[in-house]
XYZ file of C-alpha atoms in Angstrom:
579
model
C 21.949 59.182 125.002
C 23.730 55.779 125.275
C 25.413 54.952 128.564
C 29.231 55.478 128.564
C 29.900 51.718 128.563
C 27.620 51.181 125.586
C 29.117 54.156 123.744
C 32.592 52.724 124.217
C 31.365 49.316 123.036
C 29.878 50.862 119.882
C 33.166 52.636 119.203
C 35.218 49.459 119.677
C 33.012 47.358 117.400
C 32.991 50.056 114.709
C 36.789 50.163 114.861
C 37.031 46.395 114.366
C 34.586 46.511 111.465
C 36.455 49.375 109.791
C 39.606 47.260 109.734
C 37.993 44.045 108.451
C 35.343 45.551 106.150
C 36.512 49.068 105.163
C 34.014 49.136 102.277
C 30.959 48.651 104.517
C 28.944 51.060 106.657
C 30.590 50.336 110.035
C 27.779 51.949 111.993
C 25.102 49.841 110.334
C 27.104 46.615 110.759
C 27.809 47.444 114.406
C 24.120 48.014 115.102
C 23.267 44.622 113.599
C 25.968 42.796 115.584
C 24.852 44.356 118.867
C 21.250 43.405 118.132
C 22.230 39.776 117.507
C 24.229 39.638 120.751
C 21.431 41.484 122.632
C 23.801 44.190 123.858
C 22.289 47.549 124.780
C 22.534 50.509 127.192
C 22.367 48.104 130.138
C 25.488 46.229 129.032
C 28.150 46.010 131.725
C 31.798 46.636 130.967
C 33.999 43.526 131.235
C 36.840 43.820 133.760
C 40.143 44.715 132.139
C 43.025 42.264 132.501
C 41.310 39.891 134.901
C 42.054 36.193 135.164
C 38.875 34.149 134.718
C 40.590 31.060 136.116
C 42.530 29.751 139.104
C 44.563 26.746 140.205
C 41.244 24.912 140.654
C 40.529 24.884 136.925
C 41.218 21.600 135.131
C 39.453 20.859 131.842
C 38.585 17.333 130.712
C 38.498 16.920 126.909
C 36.000 14.385 125.595
C 33.662 13.456 122.809
C 29.993 13.373 123.682
C 30.019 9.616 123.062
C 33.345 8.603 124.610
C 31.334 6.833 127.332
C 28.380 4.627 126.408
C 25.625 2.776 128.259
C 22.928 0.717 126.541
C 19.552 2.466 126.400
C 20.925 5.856 127.462
C 21.897 9.003 125.570
C 25.695 9.433 125.711
C 25.599 13.017 127.042
C 23.574 11.773 130.001
C 26.045 8.906 130.510
C 28.989 11.306 130.358
C 27.383 13.665 132.878
C 26.556 10.811 135.237
C 30.098 9.391 135.130
C 31.705 12.755 135.858
C 29.285 13.426 138.724
C 30.013 10.062 140.328
C 33.775 9.905 139.779
C 35.267 13.334 139.119
C 33.409 16.195 140.854
C 36.280 16.544 143.341
C 38.860 16.473 140.538
C 37.601 18.130 137.344
C 35.565 21.365 137.271
C 35.341 21.946 133.506
C 34.441 19.764 130.524
C 35.253 20.377 126.881
C 32.719 18.429 124.837
C 34.062 18.161 121.308
C 31.584 19.034 118.515
C 28.202 17.694 119.590
C 26.319 18.938 116.526
C 24.989 16.936 113.545
C 27.941 16.200 111.247
C 29.066 14.146 108.249
C 32.779 13.440 108.797
C 35.910 14.163 110.839
C 34.183 13.014 114.048
C 32.149 16.183 114.377
C 34.264 18.832 112.694
C 32.216 18.765 109.473
C 29.179 20.456 110.982
C 25.813 20.157 109.240
C 23.793 22.334 111.625
C 25.386 24.542 114.283
C 22.073 25.164 116.038
C 21.281 21.563 116.957
C 22.637 18.820 119.187
C 23.303 15.531 117.418
C 20.227 13.474 118.282
C 22.362 10.362 118.803
C 24.093 12.157 121.699
C 21.177 13.900 123.399
C 19.693 17.385 123.259
C 20.199 20.946 124.501
C 18.710 20.025 127.870
C 21.571 17.541 128.365
C 24.084 20.228 127.422
C 22.532 22.749 129.809
C 22.455 20.188 132.627
C 26.191 19.612 132.259
C 26.815 23.379 132.216
C 25.041 23.746 135.566
C 27.566 21.512 137.337
C 30.731 21.927 135.246
C 32.164 24.853 133.372
C 31.393 24.011 129.743
C 33.734 24.422 126.791
C 32.487 23.964 123.222
C 33.860 24.268 119.706
C 33.133 27.075 117.330
C 34.031 25.359 114.042
C 34.457 28.668 112.304
C 36.564 28.003 109.192
C 34.364 25.475 107.395
C 31.214 23.379 107.526
C 29.954 20.135 106.029
C 29.426 19.893 102.293
C 26.016 18.402 103.170
C 24.898 21.337 105.313
C 21.793 23.277 104.309
C 23.981 26.276 103.579
C 26.113 24.371 101.076
C 23.090 22.677 99.515
C 21.698 26.190 98.992
C 25.037 27.265 97.519
C 24.754 24.476 94.941
C 21.210 25.580 94.130
C 21.924 29.320 94.123
C 19.569 29.949 97.060
C 19.738 31.996 100.260
C 21.004 31.578 102.860
C 24.236 30.088 101.592
C 24.558 30.927 97.908
C 27.470 33.273 98.621
C 28.717 31.876 101.945
C 31.666 29.905 100.541
C 35.066 30.944 99.241
C 35.610 30.209 95.555
C 38.397 30.979 93.096
C 39.034 30.273 89.403
C 40.700 26.861 88.844
C 43.806 28.450 87.335
C 44.476 30.492 90.499
C 48.057 30.240 91.731
C 47.739 28.805 95.260
C 51.380 27.809 95.655
C 51.845 30.178 98.621
C 48.935 28.717 100.574
C 49.853 26.890 103.782
C 48.170 23.482 103.849
C 47.589 21.122 106.782
C 46.595 18.262 104.455
C 47.656 16.572 101.202
C 44.209 16.611 99.522
C 43.564 18.999 96.593
C 42.696 22.498 97.791
C 39.813 23.142 95.371
C 36.591 21.184 94.966
C 34.672 21.413 91.690
C 30.956 22.100 92.228
C 28.141 22.658 89.736
C 25.838 25.611 90.495
C 23.126 27.502 88.535
C 25.750 30.117 87.650
C 28.158 27.495 86.313
C 31.047 25.432 87.654
C 32.517 26.837 90.871
C 35.753 25.843 92.604
C 35.287 25.849 96.365
C 38.201 26.260 98.756
C 38.702 23.269 101.105
C 41.539 23.766 103.561
C 41.031 20.376 105.245
C 38.921 17.999 103.152
C 36.370 18.100 100.357
C 33.642 17.468 102.908
C 34.802 20.576 104.808
C 34.020 23.596 102.635
C 35.527 26.913 103.690
C 33.410 29.947 104.482
C 33.922 33.291 102.782
C 34.156 35.851 105.590
C 34.442 38.623 103.023
C 30.646 38.298 103.081
C 29.369 40.056 106.214
C 26.373 37.710 106.328
C 28.729 34.869 107.262
C 29.954 36.876 110.236
C 26.352 37.549 111.278
C 25.624 33.810 111.178
C 28.505 33.026 113.502
C 27.610 35.746 115.952
C 24.113 34.205 116.116
C 25.739 30.837 116.833
C 27.882 32.325 119.610
C 24.825 33.934 121.205
C 22.974 30.602 121.113
C 25.868 28.747 122.758
C 26.130 31.349 125.500
C 22.413 30.952 126.145
C 22.888 27.184 126.458
C 25.567 27.516 129.121
C 28.781 27.479 127.101
C 31.354 29.588 128.927
C 34.569 28.691 127.076
C 34.875 28.779 123.273
C 37.468 26.821 121.326
C 37.960 28.660 118.032
C 38.720 25.688 115.789
C 41.191 26.209 112.912
C 40.724 29.961 113.270
C 44.130 30.707 111.690
C 42.702 29.951 108.220
C 39.558 32.100 108.571
C 40.439 34.891 106.102
C 41.606 34.161 102.567
C 43.408 36.607 100.305
C 44.931 35.612 96.979
C 48.716 35.871 96.595
C 49.190 35.306 100.335
C 49.713 32.197 102.466
C 46.094 32.516 103.694
C 47.033 31.896 107.326
C 47.232 34.365 110.243
C 46.175 37.270 108.016
C 45.535 40.653 109.704
C 41.788 40.333 109.115
C 41.814 37.008 110.974
C 43.396 38.568 114.039
C 40.988 41.489 113.880
C 38.045 39.074 113.640
C 39.237 37.356 116.831
C 39.424 40.777 118.539
C 35.920 41.614 117.366
C 34.434 38.332 118.583
C 36.192 38.722 121.929
C 34.724 42.203 122.328
C 31.231 40.876 121.675
C 31.587 37.747 123.809
C 33.029 39.389 126.904
C 30.406 42.157 126.865
C 27.687 39.502 126.673
C 29.136 37.300 129.455
C 31.939 38.968 131.386
C 33.779 35.799 132.409
C 33.493 33.921 129.106
C 36.797 32.743 127.658
C 38.080 32.314 124.087
C 40.812 29.748 123.360
C 42.449 29.811 119.931
C 43.227 26.449 118.315
C 46.173 27.075 115.981
C 48.301 23.985 115.378
C 51.273 25.902 113.979
C 54.894 26.726 114.876
C 55.294 28.192 118.358
C 55.909 31.866 117.510
C 52.867 31.923 115.213
C 50.709 30.332 117.892
C 51.671 32.962 120.483
C 50.516 35.759 118.162
C 46.890 34.948 119.054
C 47.337 36.576 122.448
C 47.506 39.838 120.490
C 48.123 42.625 122.979
C 46.009 40.890 125.574
C 42.978 41.635 123.392
C 42.588 38.503 121.235
C 42.298 34.988 122.637
C 42.298 34.726 126.414
C 44.219 31.455 126.049
C 46.243 29.719 123.360
C 46.760 25.981 123.026
C 50.337 25.181 124.020
C 50.850 23.035 120.928
C 54.624 22.686 121.280
C 54.330 20.929 124.637
C 53.112 17.470 123.413
C 55.902 16.759 120.886
C 58.599 18.250 123.126
C 57.482 16.266 126.169
C 57.255 13.073 124.113
C 60.757 13.738 122.796
C 61.978 14.287 126.360
C 60.562 11.048 127.753
C 61.593 8.756 124.901
C 65.144 10.137 124.677
C 65.816 10.745 128.378
C 67.010 14.285 127.645
C 65.131 17.461 128.589
C 67.472 19.761 126.648
C 64.886 20.936 124.124
C 61.993 21.063 126.584
C 64.066 23.166 128.964
C 65.237 25.556 126.246
C 61.657 25.997 125.025
C 60.316 26.606 128.531
C 62.899 29.309 129.150
C 61.888 31.021 125.910
C 58.160 31.135 126.661
C 57.003 34.621 127.669
C 54.865 34.779 130.814
C 51.318 35.642 129.709
C 50.087 38.976 130.969
C 47.226 39.121 133.446
C 43.985 38.131 131.710
C 45.683 35.639 129.395
C 47.017 32.123 129.966
C 48.432 29.075 128.242
C 46.148 26.089 127.728
C 48.396 23.106 128.387
C 47.671 19.628 127.079
C 49.723 16.589 126.077
C 46.977 14.465 124.471
C 43.767 15.262 122.670
C 41.244 13.849 120.207
C 43.760 14.666 117.474
C 47.280 13.303 117.258
C 50.538 14.822 118.453
C 51.177 17.660 116.020
C 54.693 18.013 114.613
C 54.404 21.472 113.048
C 54.637 23.099 116.501
C 58.000 21.340 116.931
C 59.428 22.931 113.782
C 62.459 25.012 114.740
C 62.579 23.266 118.122
C 63.525 19.743 117.034
C 65.741 18.956 114.038
C 64.893 16.504 111.257
C 66.736 13.614 112.908
C 64.912 14.184 116.199
C 61.569 14.351 114.423
C 62.447 11.133 112.610
C 63.159 9.480 115.984
C 59.691 10.475 117.161
C 58.108 9.108 113.986
C 60.054 5.849 114.191
C 59.336 5.319 117.889
C 55.614 5.951 117.510
C 55.546 3.540 114.553
C 57.368 0.937 116.679
C 54.683 1.345 119.363
C 51.845 0.697 116.909
C 51.020 4.306 116.033
C 50.240 5.912 112.679
C 51.678 8.958 110.931
C 49.616 11.583 109.071
C 51.191 13.710 106.350
C 50.819 17.173 104.862
C 51.969 18.715 101.602
C 54.645 21.436 101.792
C 55.915 22.826 98.485
C 55.027 19.574 96.776
C 56.826 17.474 99.407
C 54.987 15.300 101.918
C 56.076 15.895 105.498
C 54.947 14.227 108.731
C 52.200 16.404 110.168
C 50.884 14.430 113.108
C 51.575 11.295 115.155
C 48.441 9.245 115.760
C 48.654 7.071 118.861
C 47.165 6.927 122.343
C 49.483 8.773 124.717
C 49.579 5.778 127.047
C 50.954 3.583 124.266
C 53.272 6.341 123.023
C 54.964 6.262 126.442
C 55.293 2.477 126.727
C 59.051 2.753 126.326
C 61.898 4.840 124.961
C 63.452 5.081 121.513
C 65.211 1.821 122.474
C 61.881 -0.017 122.712
C 59.172 -0.946 125.249
C 60.134 -1.371 128.909
C 58.613 -1.833 132.365
C 58.154 1.879 133.154
C 55.020 2.644 131.115
C 52.756 3.719 133.994
C 55.497 5.689 135.779
C 56.506 7.459 132.565
C 52.880 8.286 131.772
C 52.218 9.660 135.254
C 55.449 11.665 135.084
C 54.276 13.305 131.847
C 51.079 14.444 133.555
C 52.884 15.566 136.684
C 54.912 17.885 134.441
C 51.889 19.205 132.554
C 49.767 19.744 135.672
C 52.464 21.856 137.333
C 53.334 24.110 134.387
C 52.221 27.712 134.117
C 48.793 27.606 132.458
C 45.428 25.828 132.584
C 45.684 22.028 132.190
C 43.490 20.088 129.777
C 43.352 16.305 130.153
C 41.996 14.064 127.419
C 39.475 11.580 128.790
C 41.480 8.629 127.464
C 44.532 9.810 129.354
C 42.522 9.615 132.574
C 42.004 5.917 131.922
C 45.272 5.023 130.176
C 43.337 3.848 127.117
C 45.280 1.822 124.538
C 45.382 2.183 120.748
C 42.032 1.305 119.164
C 43.005 -0.586 116.008
C 39.482 -1.865 115.351
C 38.214 1.703 115.167
C 40.953 2.658 112.695
C 40.021 -0.299 110.514
C 36.352 0.629 110.712
C 36.808 4.314 109.838
C 40.025 4.201 107.747
C 41.151 7.337 109.621
C 44.420 7.429 111.567
C 43.017 9.694 114.278
C 40.475 7.039 115.253
C 43.282 5.171 117.002
C 42.904 7.569 119.941
C 39.103 7.918 119.915
C 38.012 4.769 121.705
C 34.449 4.462 122.993
C 34.160 2.830 126.407
C 31.142 0.927 127.607
C 30.793 2.416 131.097
C 30.186 -0.918 132.788
C 33.387 -2.348 131.288
C 35.340 0.776 132.175
C 34.144 0.793 135.770
C 35.042 -2.876 136.115
C 38.591 -1.970 135.038
C 38.701 0.975 137.440
C 37.547 -1.256 140.313
C 40.358 -3.740 139.624
C 43.390 -2.338 141.462
C 45.723 -4.518 139.351
C 44.462 -3.033 136.069
C 46.673 -0.449 134.363
C 43.515 1.624 133.800
C 42.837 1.658 137.548
C 46.458 2.526 138.385
C 46.462 5.457 135.944
C 43.035 6.759 137.010
C 43.869 6.594 140.724
C 47.226 8.293 140.391
C 46.100 11.019 138.001
C 43.116 11.831 140.216
C 45.453 12.124 143.188
C 47.811 14.429 141.273
C 44.957 16.662 140.124
C 43.406 16.827 143.595
C 46.773 17.890 144.976
C 47.301 20.442 142.219
C 43.976 22.241 142.679
C 44.759 23.022 146.343
C 48.069 24.812 145.643
C 48.105 28.608 145.096
C 51.542 28.296 143.475
C 49.877 26.323 140.667
C 47.677 29.254 139.668
C 47.889 29.462 135.848
C 49.561 32.879 136.108
C 51.830 32.198 139.099
C 55.548 32.813 138.619
C 57.575 30.128 136.853
C 61.354 29.794 136.658
C 63.256 26.995 134.888
C 65.809 25.060 136.956
C 69.177 23.863 135.648
C 69.591 20.288 136.887
C 71.234 18.597 133.899
C 69.764 16.789 130.897
C 68.129 13.883 132.708
C 66.368 15.860 135.424
C 63.767 18.438 134.427
C 62.670 21.060 136.899
C 61.019 24.409 137.410
C 59.965 26.593 140.317
C 56.500 28.024 140.866
C 55.585 30.745 143.355
C 52.094 31.841 144.405
C 51.005 35.328 143.495
C 51.170 36.461 147.116
C 54.648 34.841 147.370
C 53.697 32.731 150.380
C 54.052 29.344 148.662
C 56.898 27.993 146.563
C 56.870 24.634 144.793
C 59.975 23.095 143.228
C 58.739 20.677 140.552
C 61.459 18.130 139.800
C 61.285 15.114 137.492
C 63.590 12.256 136.580
C 62.815 11.982 132.865
C 65.135 9.006 132.355
C 65.025 5.252 133.006
C 68.030 5.516 135.352
C 67.949 6.545 139.034
C 69.146 10.125 139.548
C 70.716 11.660 142.664
C 70.534 15.441 142.889
C 72.470 17.367 145.563
C 69.879 19.299 147.577
C 72.235 22.289 147.474
C 71.657 22.546 143.697
C 67.921 23.032 144.246
C 68.645 25.952 146.568
C 65.849 25.448 149.099
C 65.657 28.070 151.846
C 66.910 26.275 154.964
C 64.740 28.322 157.349
C 61.638 26.695 155.860
C 60.199 23.197 156.323
C 59.848 21.390 153.000
C 57.442 18.635 151.961
C 56.918 16.572 148.839
C 53.261 17.041 147.952
C 53.161 13.814 145.925
C 54.668 11.371 148.441
C 53.522 13.504 151.418
C 56.955 13.075 153.002
C 58.962 15.767 154.734
C 62.446 16.606 153.477
C 64.659 16.339 156.563
C 68.174 16.806 155.166
C 68.679 19.887 153.021
C 72.397 19.126 152.708
C 72.028 15.600 151.348
C 70.716 14.240 148.059
C 67.329 14.015 146.410
C 67.133 10.428 145.163
C 64.784 10.003 142.216
C 63.691 6.620 140.867
C 63.136 6.354 137.076
C 60.387 8.803 136.059
C 59.708 9.871 139.649
C 58.151 13.300 140.153
C 58.385 15.450 143.281
C 56.630 18.711 144.140
C 58.656 20.233 146.988
C 56.810 22.967 148.861
C 57.185 25.119 151.941
C 53.390 25.336 152.425
C 51.050 22.338 152.308
C 47.434 23.051 151.333
């Protein structure tokens, strides 16, 4: 007889399968899935509603080749740099797709089972996973049109001949939500005639057909391989589009959510502390749905934060950021927000829909254009709308909507001081650590807007900049490291610690965090304008029986009846307990 844990696992998987594939033999499919994941009577039950993270978790986001050294594989270079410069700062690394690919800087995967030879090999990946918690992408919606699977599709061979979603060319797809302006269908000749393959993103990114159970089996094999290689955190890329159904919008369908629940069940029984993060660049309320009932993604990308924070710092008003923060539900135990303000992609505007009006979005677009950025577009009901702002975050914060000014570094550090203190797990893009500028040469070379924020540093040149205390790169790196090192010592910055929004006017943004045992409070207060602000201490409501310190300046607050004077873009973390 199966052990009780295994019996419950079998029941849960069968239930998921019955919802997604009601026409299939759920017991047979379940048996196959458990075999692939190597789950049996000895499987241990994952802890219910447990946080697999703490205030010490900070994730660096990077490409495998963001750092280069002549004569050395980039994954080795990356590992070496992090060991020498960031072991006391960063404990987790998200390496963006490191597999063989054909386009989209890795997100058109040719072979999910291999490491791109130009980057290194699985040994390099495993070595990184031994010293840092490793996050990797599961590019689950589509693969490269030059993958073996798609080549087999074009030749009518297995595996692959029925792995891709096709529809007749006359199909009405007017309801389908699109993140791009390219035609949805790609015409392909096959032995059975002309087929029209669904391409949500580009014609080099052909969408899988998850109606075919064999596709699910393939991805479960991939997940098992990544777990074996030390991956502990999975980013489910573009998962919102996974399931297609005609006469629907083909996004966030019930089968998609059930598939996430199924994969979570399998993953957490295989490795109890593994984490799934859903990547759904959509309006805020849709994004939050991937928490499910605490049984889908452990974490969701906080996609509304980047455009709202950019809006705040270029306008000098935190009205929208404050309203949004007050509306965000606290995640239940075992789930968390994944906070970021810059990534390998641009600053998405869809997550700001309903939060910023058209004029405010236009101000963002115009300001980013003024600062040398690009704008990417999507098609919505036949109308092109701005989809994404492409610019390095450092250059995006070089001024306000009035133009560039002298506060670039302070404004940039302020943005990170906000993000690092918010409820959730912080993710910091590698180019934010260095204050990297727009890379126009790369855009010209690739003809892709997103390349503007995907610079490749020669390590020797980078380290020369970091050693020069007058360099903006050195100033940013030093100050962000200091902020992170302070953050990871504070229990009140646990991703699930209490958060309460403060009301300090439009030009001062603030919130209160309290540790889970209630022993530490931190009042996080920011001047988000280019004008000095003076806040009566009485408005902050500090308990006068406590001694208060600013964790950032390391100064004690001596007069609780006076004023808190904040220089432009100054951040303070006021606490009653220093750690």
